[in-house]
PDB file of C-alpha atoms in Angstrom:
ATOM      1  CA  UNK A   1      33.869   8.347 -14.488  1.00  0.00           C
ATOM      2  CA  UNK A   2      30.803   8.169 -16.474  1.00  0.00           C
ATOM      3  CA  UNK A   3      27.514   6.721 -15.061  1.00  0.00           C
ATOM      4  CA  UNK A   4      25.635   4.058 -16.361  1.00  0.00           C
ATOM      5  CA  UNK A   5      24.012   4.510 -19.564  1.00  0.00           C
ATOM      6  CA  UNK A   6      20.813   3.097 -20.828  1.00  0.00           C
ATOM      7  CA  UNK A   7      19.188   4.228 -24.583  1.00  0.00           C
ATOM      8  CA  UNK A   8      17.163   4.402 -25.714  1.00  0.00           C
ATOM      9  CA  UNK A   9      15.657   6.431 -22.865  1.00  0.00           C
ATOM     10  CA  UNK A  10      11.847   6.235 -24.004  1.00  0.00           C
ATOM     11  CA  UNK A  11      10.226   3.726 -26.289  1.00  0.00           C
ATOM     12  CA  UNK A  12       6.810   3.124 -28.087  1.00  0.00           C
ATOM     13  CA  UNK A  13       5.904  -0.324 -28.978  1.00  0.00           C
ATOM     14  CA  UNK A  14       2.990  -2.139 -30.443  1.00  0.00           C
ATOM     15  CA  UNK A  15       1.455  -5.812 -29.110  1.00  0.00           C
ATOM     16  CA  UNK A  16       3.375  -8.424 -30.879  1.00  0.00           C
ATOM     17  CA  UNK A  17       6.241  -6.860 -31.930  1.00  0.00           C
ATOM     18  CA  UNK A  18       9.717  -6.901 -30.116  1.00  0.00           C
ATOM     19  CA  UNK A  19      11.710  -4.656 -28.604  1.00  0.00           C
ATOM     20  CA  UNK A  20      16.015  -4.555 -27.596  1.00  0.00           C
ATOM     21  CA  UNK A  21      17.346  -2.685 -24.796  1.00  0.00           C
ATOM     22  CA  UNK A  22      20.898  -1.274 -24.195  1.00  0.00           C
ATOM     23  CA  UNK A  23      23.049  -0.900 -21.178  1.00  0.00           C
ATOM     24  CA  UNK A  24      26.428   0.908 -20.920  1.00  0.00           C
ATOM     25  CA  UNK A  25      27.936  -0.078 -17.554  1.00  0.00           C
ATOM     26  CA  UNK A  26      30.754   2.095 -15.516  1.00  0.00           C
ATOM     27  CA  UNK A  27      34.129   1.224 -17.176  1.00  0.00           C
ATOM     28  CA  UNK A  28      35.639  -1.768 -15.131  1.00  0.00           C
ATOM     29  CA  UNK A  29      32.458  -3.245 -13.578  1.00  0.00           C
ATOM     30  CA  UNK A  30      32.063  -6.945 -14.867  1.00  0.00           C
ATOM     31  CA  UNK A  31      28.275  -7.718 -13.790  1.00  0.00           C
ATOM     32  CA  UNK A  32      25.173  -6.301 -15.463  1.00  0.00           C
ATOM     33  CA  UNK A  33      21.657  -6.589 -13.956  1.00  0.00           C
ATOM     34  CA  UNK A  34      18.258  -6.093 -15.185  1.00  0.00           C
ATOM     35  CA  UNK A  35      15.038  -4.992 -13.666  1.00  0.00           C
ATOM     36  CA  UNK A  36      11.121  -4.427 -14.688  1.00  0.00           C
ATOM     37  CA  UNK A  37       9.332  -1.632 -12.491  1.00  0.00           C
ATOM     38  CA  UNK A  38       5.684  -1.327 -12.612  1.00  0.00           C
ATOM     39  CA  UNK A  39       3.472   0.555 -10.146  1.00  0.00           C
ATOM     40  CA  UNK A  40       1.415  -2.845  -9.584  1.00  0.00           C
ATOM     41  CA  UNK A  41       4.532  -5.315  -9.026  1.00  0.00           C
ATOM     42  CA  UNK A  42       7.018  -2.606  -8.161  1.00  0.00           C
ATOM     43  CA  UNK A  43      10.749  -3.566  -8.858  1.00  0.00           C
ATOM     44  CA  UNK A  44      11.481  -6.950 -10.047  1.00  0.00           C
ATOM     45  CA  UNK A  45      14.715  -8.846 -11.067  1.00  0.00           C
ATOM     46  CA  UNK A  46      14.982 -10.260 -14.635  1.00  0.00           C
ATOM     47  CA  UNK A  47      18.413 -11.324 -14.536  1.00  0.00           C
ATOM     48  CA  UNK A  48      22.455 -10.589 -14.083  1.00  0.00           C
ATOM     49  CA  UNK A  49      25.483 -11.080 -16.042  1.00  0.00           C
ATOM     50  CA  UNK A  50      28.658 -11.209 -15.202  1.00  0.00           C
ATOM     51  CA  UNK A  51      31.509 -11.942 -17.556  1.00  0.00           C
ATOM     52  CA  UNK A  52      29.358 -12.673 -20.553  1.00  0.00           C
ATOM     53  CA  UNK A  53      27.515 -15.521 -18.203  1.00  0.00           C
ATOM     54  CA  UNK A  54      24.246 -15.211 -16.764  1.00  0.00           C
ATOM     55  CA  UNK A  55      24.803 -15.860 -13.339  1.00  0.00           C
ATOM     56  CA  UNK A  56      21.273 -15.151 -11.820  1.00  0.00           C
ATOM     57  CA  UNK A  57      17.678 -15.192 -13.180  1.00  0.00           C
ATOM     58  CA  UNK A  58      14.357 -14.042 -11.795  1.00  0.00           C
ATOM     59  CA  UNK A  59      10.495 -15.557 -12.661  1.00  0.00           C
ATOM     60  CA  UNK A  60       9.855 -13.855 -16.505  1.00  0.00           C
ATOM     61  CA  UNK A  61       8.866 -15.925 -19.152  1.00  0.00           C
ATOM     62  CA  UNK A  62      11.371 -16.965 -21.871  1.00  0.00           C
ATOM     63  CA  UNK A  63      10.682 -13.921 -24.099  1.00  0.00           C
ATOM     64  CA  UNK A  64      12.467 -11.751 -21.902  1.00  0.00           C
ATOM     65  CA  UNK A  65      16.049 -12.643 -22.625  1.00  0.00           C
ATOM     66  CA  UNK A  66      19.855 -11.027 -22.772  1.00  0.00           C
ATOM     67  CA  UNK A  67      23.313 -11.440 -23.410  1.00  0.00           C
ATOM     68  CA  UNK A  68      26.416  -9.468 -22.486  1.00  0.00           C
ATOM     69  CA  UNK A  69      28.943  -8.646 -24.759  1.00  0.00           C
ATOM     70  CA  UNK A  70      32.751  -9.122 -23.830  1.00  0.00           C
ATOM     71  CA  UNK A  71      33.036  -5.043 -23.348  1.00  0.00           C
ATOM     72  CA  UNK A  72      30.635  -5.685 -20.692  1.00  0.00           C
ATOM     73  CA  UNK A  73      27.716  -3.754 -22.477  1.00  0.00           C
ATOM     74  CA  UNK A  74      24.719  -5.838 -22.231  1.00  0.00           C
ATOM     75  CA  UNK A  75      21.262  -5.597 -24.147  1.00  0.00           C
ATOM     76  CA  UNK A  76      17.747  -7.561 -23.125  1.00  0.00           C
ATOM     77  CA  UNK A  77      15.622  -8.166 -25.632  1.00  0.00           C
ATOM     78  CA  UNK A  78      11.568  -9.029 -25.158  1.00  0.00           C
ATOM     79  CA  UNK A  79      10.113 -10.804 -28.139  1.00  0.00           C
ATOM     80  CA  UNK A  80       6.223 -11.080 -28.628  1.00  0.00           C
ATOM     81  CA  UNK A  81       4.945  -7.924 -26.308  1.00  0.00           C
ATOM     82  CA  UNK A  82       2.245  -7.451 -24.508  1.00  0.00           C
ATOM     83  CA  UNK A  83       0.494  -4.444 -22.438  1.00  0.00           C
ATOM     84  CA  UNK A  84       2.000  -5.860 -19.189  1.00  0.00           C
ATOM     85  CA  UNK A  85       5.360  -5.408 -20.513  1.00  0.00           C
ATOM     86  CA  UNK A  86       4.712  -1.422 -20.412  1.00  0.00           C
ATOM     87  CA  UNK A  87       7.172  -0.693 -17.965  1.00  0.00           C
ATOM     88  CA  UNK A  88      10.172   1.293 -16.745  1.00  0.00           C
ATOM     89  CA  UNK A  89      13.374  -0.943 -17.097  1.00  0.00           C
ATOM     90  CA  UNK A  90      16.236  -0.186 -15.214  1.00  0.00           C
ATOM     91  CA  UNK A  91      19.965  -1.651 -15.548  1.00  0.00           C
ATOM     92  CA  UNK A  92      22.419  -1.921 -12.960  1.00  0.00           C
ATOM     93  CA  UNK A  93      26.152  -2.431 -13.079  1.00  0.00           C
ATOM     94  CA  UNK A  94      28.695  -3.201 -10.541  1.00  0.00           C
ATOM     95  CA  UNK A  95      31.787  -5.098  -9.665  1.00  0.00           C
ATOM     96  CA  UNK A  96      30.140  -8.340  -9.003  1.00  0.00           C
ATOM     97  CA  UNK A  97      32.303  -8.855  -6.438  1.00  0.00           C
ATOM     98  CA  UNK A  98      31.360  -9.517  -2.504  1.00  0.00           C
ATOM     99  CA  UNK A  99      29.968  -6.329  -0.495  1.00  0.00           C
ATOM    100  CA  UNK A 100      29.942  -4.107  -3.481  1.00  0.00           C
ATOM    101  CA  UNK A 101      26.503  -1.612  -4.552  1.00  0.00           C
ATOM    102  CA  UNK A 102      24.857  -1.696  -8.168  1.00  0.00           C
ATOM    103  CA  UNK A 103      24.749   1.707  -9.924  1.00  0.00           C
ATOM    104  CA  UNK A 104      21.764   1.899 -11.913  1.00  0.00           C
ATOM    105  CA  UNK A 105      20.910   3.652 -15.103  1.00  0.00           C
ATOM    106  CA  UNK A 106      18.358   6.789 -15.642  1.00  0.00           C
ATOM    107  CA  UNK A 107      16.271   3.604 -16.907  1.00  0.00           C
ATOM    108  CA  UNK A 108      14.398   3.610 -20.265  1.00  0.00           C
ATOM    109  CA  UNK A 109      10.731   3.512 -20.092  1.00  0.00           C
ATOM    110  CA  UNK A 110       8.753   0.909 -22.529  1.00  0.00           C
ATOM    111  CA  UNK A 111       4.868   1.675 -23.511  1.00  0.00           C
ATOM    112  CA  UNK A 112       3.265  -1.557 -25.435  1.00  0.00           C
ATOM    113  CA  UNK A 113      -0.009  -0.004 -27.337  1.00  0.00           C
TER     114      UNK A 113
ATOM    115  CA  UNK B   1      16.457 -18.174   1.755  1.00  0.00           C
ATOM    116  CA  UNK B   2      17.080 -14.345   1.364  1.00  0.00           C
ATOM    117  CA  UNK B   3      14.132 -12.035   1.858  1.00  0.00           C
ATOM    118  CA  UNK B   4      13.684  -8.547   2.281  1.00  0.00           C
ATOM    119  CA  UNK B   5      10.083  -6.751   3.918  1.00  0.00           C
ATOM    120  CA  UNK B   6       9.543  -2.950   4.373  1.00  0.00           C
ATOM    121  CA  UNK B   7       7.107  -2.553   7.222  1.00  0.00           C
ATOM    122  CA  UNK B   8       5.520   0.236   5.696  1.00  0.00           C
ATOM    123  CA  UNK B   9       4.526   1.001   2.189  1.00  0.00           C
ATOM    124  CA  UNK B  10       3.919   4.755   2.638  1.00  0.00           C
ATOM    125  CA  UNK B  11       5.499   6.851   5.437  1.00  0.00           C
ATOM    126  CA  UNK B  12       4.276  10.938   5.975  1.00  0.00           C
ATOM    127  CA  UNK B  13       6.188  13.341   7.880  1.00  0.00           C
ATOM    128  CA  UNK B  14       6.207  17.097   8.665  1.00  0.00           C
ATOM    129  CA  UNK B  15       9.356  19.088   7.320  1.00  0.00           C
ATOM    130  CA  UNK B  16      11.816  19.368  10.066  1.00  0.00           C
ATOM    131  CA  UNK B  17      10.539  16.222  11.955  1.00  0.00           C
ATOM    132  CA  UNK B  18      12.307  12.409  12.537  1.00  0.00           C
ATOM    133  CA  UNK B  19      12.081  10.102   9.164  1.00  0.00           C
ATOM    134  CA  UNK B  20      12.114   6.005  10.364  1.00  0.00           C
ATOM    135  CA  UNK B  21      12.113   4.042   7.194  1.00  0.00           C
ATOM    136  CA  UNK B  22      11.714   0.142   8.632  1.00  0.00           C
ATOM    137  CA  UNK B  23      13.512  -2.994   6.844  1.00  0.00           C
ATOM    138  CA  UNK B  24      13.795  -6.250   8.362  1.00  0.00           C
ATOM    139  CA  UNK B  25      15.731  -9.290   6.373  1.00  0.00           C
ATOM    140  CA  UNK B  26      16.429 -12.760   6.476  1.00  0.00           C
ATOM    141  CA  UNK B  27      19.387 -14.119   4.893  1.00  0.00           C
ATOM    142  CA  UNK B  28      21.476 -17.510   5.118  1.00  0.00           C
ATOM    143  CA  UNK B  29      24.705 -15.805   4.854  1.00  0.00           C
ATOM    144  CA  UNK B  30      26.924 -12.951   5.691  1.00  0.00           C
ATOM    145  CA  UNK B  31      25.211 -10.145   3.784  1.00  0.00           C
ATOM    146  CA  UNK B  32      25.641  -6.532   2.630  1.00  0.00           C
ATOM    147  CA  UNK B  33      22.476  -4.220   2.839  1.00  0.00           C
ATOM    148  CA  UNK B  34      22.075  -1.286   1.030  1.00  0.00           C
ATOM    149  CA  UNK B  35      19.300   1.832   1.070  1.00  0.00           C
ATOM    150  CA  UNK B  36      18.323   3.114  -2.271  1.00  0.00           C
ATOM    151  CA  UNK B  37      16.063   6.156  -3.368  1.00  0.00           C
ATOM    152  CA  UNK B  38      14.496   6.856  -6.343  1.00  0.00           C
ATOM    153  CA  UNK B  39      12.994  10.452  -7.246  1.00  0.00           C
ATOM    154  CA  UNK B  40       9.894   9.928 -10.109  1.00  0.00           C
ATOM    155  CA  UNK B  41      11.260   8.550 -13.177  1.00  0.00           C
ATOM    156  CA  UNK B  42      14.659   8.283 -12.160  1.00  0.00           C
ATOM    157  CA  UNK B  43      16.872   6.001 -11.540  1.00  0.00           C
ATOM    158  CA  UNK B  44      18.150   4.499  -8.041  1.00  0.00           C
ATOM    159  CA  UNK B  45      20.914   6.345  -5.960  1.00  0.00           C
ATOM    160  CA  UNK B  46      22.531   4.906  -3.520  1.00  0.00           C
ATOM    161  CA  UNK B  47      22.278   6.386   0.178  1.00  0.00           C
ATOM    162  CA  UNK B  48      24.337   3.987   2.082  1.00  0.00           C
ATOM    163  CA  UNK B  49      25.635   0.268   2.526  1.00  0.00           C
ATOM    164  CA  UNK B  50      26.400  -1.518   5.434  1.00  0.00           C
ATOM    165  CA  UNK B  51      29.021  -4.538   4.988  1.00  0.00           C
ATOM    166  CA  UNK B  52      29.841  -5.907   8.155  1.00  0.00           C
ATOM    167  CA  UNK B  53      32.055  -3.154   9.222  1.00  0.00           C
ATOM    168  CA  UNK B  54      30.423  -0.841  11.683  1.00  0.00           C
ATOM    169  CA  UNK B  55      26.948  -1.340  12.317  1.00  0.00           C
ATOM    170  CA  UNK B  56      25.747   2.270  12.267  1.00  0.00           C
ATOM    171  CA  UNK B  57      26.360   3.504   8.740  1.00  0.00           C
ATOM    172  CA  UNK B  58      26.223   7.348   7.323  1.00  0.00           C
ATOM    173  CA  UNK B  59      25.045   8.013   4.080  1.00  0.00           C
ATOM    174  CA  UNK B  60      24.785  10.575   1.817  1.00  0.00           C
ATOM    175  CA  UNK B  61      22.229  14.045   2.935  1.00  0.00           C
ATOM    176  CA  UNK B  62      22.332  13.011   6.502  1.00  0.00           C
ATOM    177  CA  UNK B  63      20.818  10.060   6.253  1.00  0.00           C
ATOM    178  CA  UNK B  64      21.901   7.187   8.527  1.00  0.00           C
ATOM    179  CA  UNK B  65      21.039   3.307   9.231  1.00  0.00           C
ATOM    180  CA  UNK B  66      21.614   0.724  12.051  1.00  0.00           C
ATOM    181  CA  UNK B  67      22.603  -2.843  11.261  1.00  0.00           C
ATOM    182  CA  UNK B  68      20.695  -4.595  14.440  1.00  0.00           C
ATOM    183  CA  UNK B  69      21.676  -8.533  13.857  1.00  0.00           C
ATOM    184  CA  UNK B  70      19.847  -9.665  16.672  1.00  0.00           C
ATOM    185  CA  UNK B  71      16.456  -8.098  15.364  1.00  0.00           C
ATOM    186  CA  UNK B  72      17.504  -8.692  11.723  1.00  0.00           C
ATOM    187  CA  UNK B  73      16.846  -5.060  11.014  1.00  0.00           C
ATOM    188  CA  UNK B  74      18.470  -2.196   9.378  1.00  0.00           C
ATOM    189  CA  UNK B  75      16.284   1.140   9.882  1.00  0.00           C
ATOM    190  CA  UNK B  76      16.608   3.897   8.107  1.00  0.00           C
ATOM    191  CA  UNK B  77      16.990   7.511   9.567  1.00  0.00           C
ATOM    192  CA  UNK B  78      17.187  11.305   9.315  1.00  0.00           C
ATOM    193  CA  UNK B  79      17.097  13.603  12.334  1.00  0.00           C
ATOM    194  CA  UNK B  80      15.009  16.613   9.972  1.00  0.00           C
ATOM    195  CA  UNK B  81      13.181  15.557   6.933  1.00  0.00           C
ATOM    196  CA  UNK B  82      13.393  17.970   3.970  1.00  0.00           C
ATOM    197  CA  UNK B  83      10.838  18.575   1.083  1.00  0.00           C
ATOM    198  CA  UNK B  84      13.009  17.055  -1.144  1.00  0.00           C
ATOM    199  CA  UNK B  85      13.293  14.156   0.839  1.00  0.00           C
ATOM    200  CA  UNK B  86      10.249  13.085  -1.006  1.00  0.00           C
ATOM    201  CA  UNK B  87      10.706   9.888  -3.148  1.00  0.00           C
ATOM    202  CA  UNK B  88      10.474   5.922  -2.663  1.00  0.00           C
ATOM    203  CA  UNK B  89      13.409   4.621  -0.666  1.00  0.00           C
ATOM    204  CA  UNK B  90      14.176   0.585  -1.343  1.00  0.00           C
ATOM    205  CA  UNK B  91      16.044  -1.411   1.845  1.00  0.00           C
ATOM    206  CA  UNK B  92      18.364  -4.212  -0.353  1.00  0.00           C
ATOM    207  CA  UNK B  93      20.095  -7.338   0.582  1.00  0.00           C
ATOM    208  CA  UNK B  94      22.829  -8.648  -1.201  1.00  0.00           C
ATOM    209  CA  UNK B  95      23.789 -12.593  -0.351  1.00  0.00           C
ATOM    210  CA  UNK B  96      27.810 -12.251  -0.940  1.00  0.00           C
ATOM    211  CA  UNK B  97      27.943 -15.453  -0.948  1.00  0.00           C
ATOM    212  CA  UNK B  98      26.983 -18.593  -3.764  1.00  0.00           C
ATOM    213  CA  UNK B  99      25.872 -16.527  -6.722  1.00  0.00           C
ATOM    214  CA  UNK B 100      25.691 -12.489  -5.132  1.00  0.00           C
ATOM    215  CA  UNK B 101      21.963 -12.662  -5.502  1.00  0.00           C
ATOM    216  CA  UNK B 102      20.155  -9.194  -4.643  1.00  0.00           C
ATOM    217  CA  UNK B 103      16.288  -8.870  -3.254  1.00  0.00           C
ATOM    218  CA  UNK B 104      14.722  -5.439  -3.226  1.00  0.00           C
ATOM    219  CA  UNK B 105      12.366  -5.165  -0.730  1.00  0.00           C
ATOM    220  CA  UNK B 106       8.762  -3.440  -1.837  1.00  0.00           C
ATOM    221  CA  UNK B 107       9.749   0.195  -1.421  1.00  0.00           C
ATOM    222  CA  UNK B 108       8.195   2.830   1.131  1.00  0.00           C
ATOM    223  CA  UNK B 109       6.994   6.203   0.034  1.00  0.00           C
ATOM    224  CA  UNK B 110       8.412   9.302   1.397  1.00  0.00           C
ATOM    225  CA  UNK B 111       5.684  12.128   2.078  1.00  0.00           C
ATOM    226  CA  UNK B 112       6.784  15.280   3.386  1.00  0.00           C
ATOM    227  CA  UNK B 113       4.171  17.822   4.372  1.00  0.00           C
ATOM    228  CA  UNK B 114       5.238  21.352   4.611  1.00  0.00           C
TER     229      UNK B 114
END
């Protein structure tokens, strides 16, 4: 069964512009979640889907946003970027069901210059 | 509320010597728990869950944790740390109830001295 899969793996971006995200999740899982990692706020939720709905949502500002797509493949977008968005974003999938673990992605790492 | 705290943000060990990784939650309904690791720039892997089967749960390269409901802990452990052992390990509650929310607790750092 292939793992979760998250491109592009490494990105370059400068101040202002925006930037989209992609996340495969493991054939059959319904819920996609999102996460920024930084060394100075360590992991934080952004937000989950789960049959095209978002379901859950964590403190960003409104230019981090995403959909999910009826194949369950999700992508989050950030609009207007800034240093502090120079992270490594990681994407989790599961069942989305009770008692079951997210699988996460190899992650793709964002730098804002 | 859910809430997850990692007593401590940086744990060193000897090779061959007891790892305790410490996680204490608080949650308002039945939940799972999970242990993650993550090895530099990689993603997490999963090391165990607990989901209110039996309360001490093996994982994956002998690592093990105790569900402890009246202390509201789940502790990780492994009898003989290895250098690759080294890594940041992330206690996780899951509320399986209302809407599945998960809270990652801060992360502890592995260091394993040879």
């Amino acid at each position: 069964k292939a793992g979760v899969t998250q491109t592009p793996r490494y990105l370059i971006k400068t101040r202002g512009q925006q930037v989209t995200l992609s996340c495969s999740p493991i054939s059959g899982h319904r819920s996609v979640s999102w996460y920024q990692q930084t060394p100075g706020q360590g992991l934080q939720f952004l937000f989950e889907y789960f049959s095209e709905t978002q379901r859950n949502k964590g403190n960003f500002p409104g230019r981090f946003s995403g959909r999910q797509f009826s194949n369950s493949r999700s992508e989050m977008n950030v609009s207007t970027l800034e240093l502090g968005d120079s992270a490594l974003y990681l994407c989790a999938s599961s069942p989305g069901r009770p008692n079951t673990e997210a699988f996460f992605g190899q992650g793709t790492r964002l730098t804002v210059v | 509320a859910q809430s997850v705290t990692q007593l401590d943000s940086h744990v060193s060990v000897s090779e061959g010597t007891p790892v305790l990784l410490r996680c204490n939650y608080s949650s308002s309904y039945s939940p799972s728990l999970f242990w993650y690791v993550q090895h530099p720039n990689k993603g997490l892997q999963l090391l165990l869950k607990y989901t209110s089967a039996a309360t001490l749960v093996k994982g994956i390269n002998g690592f093990e944790a105790e569900f402890k409901k009246s202390e509201t802990s789940f502790h990780l452990t492994k009898p003989s740390a290895h250098m690759s052992d080294a890594a940041e390990y992330f206690c996780v509650v899951k509320d399986n109830a209302g809407g599945f929310k998960t809270i990652f607790g801060a992360g502890t750092r592995l260091f394993v001295k040879a």
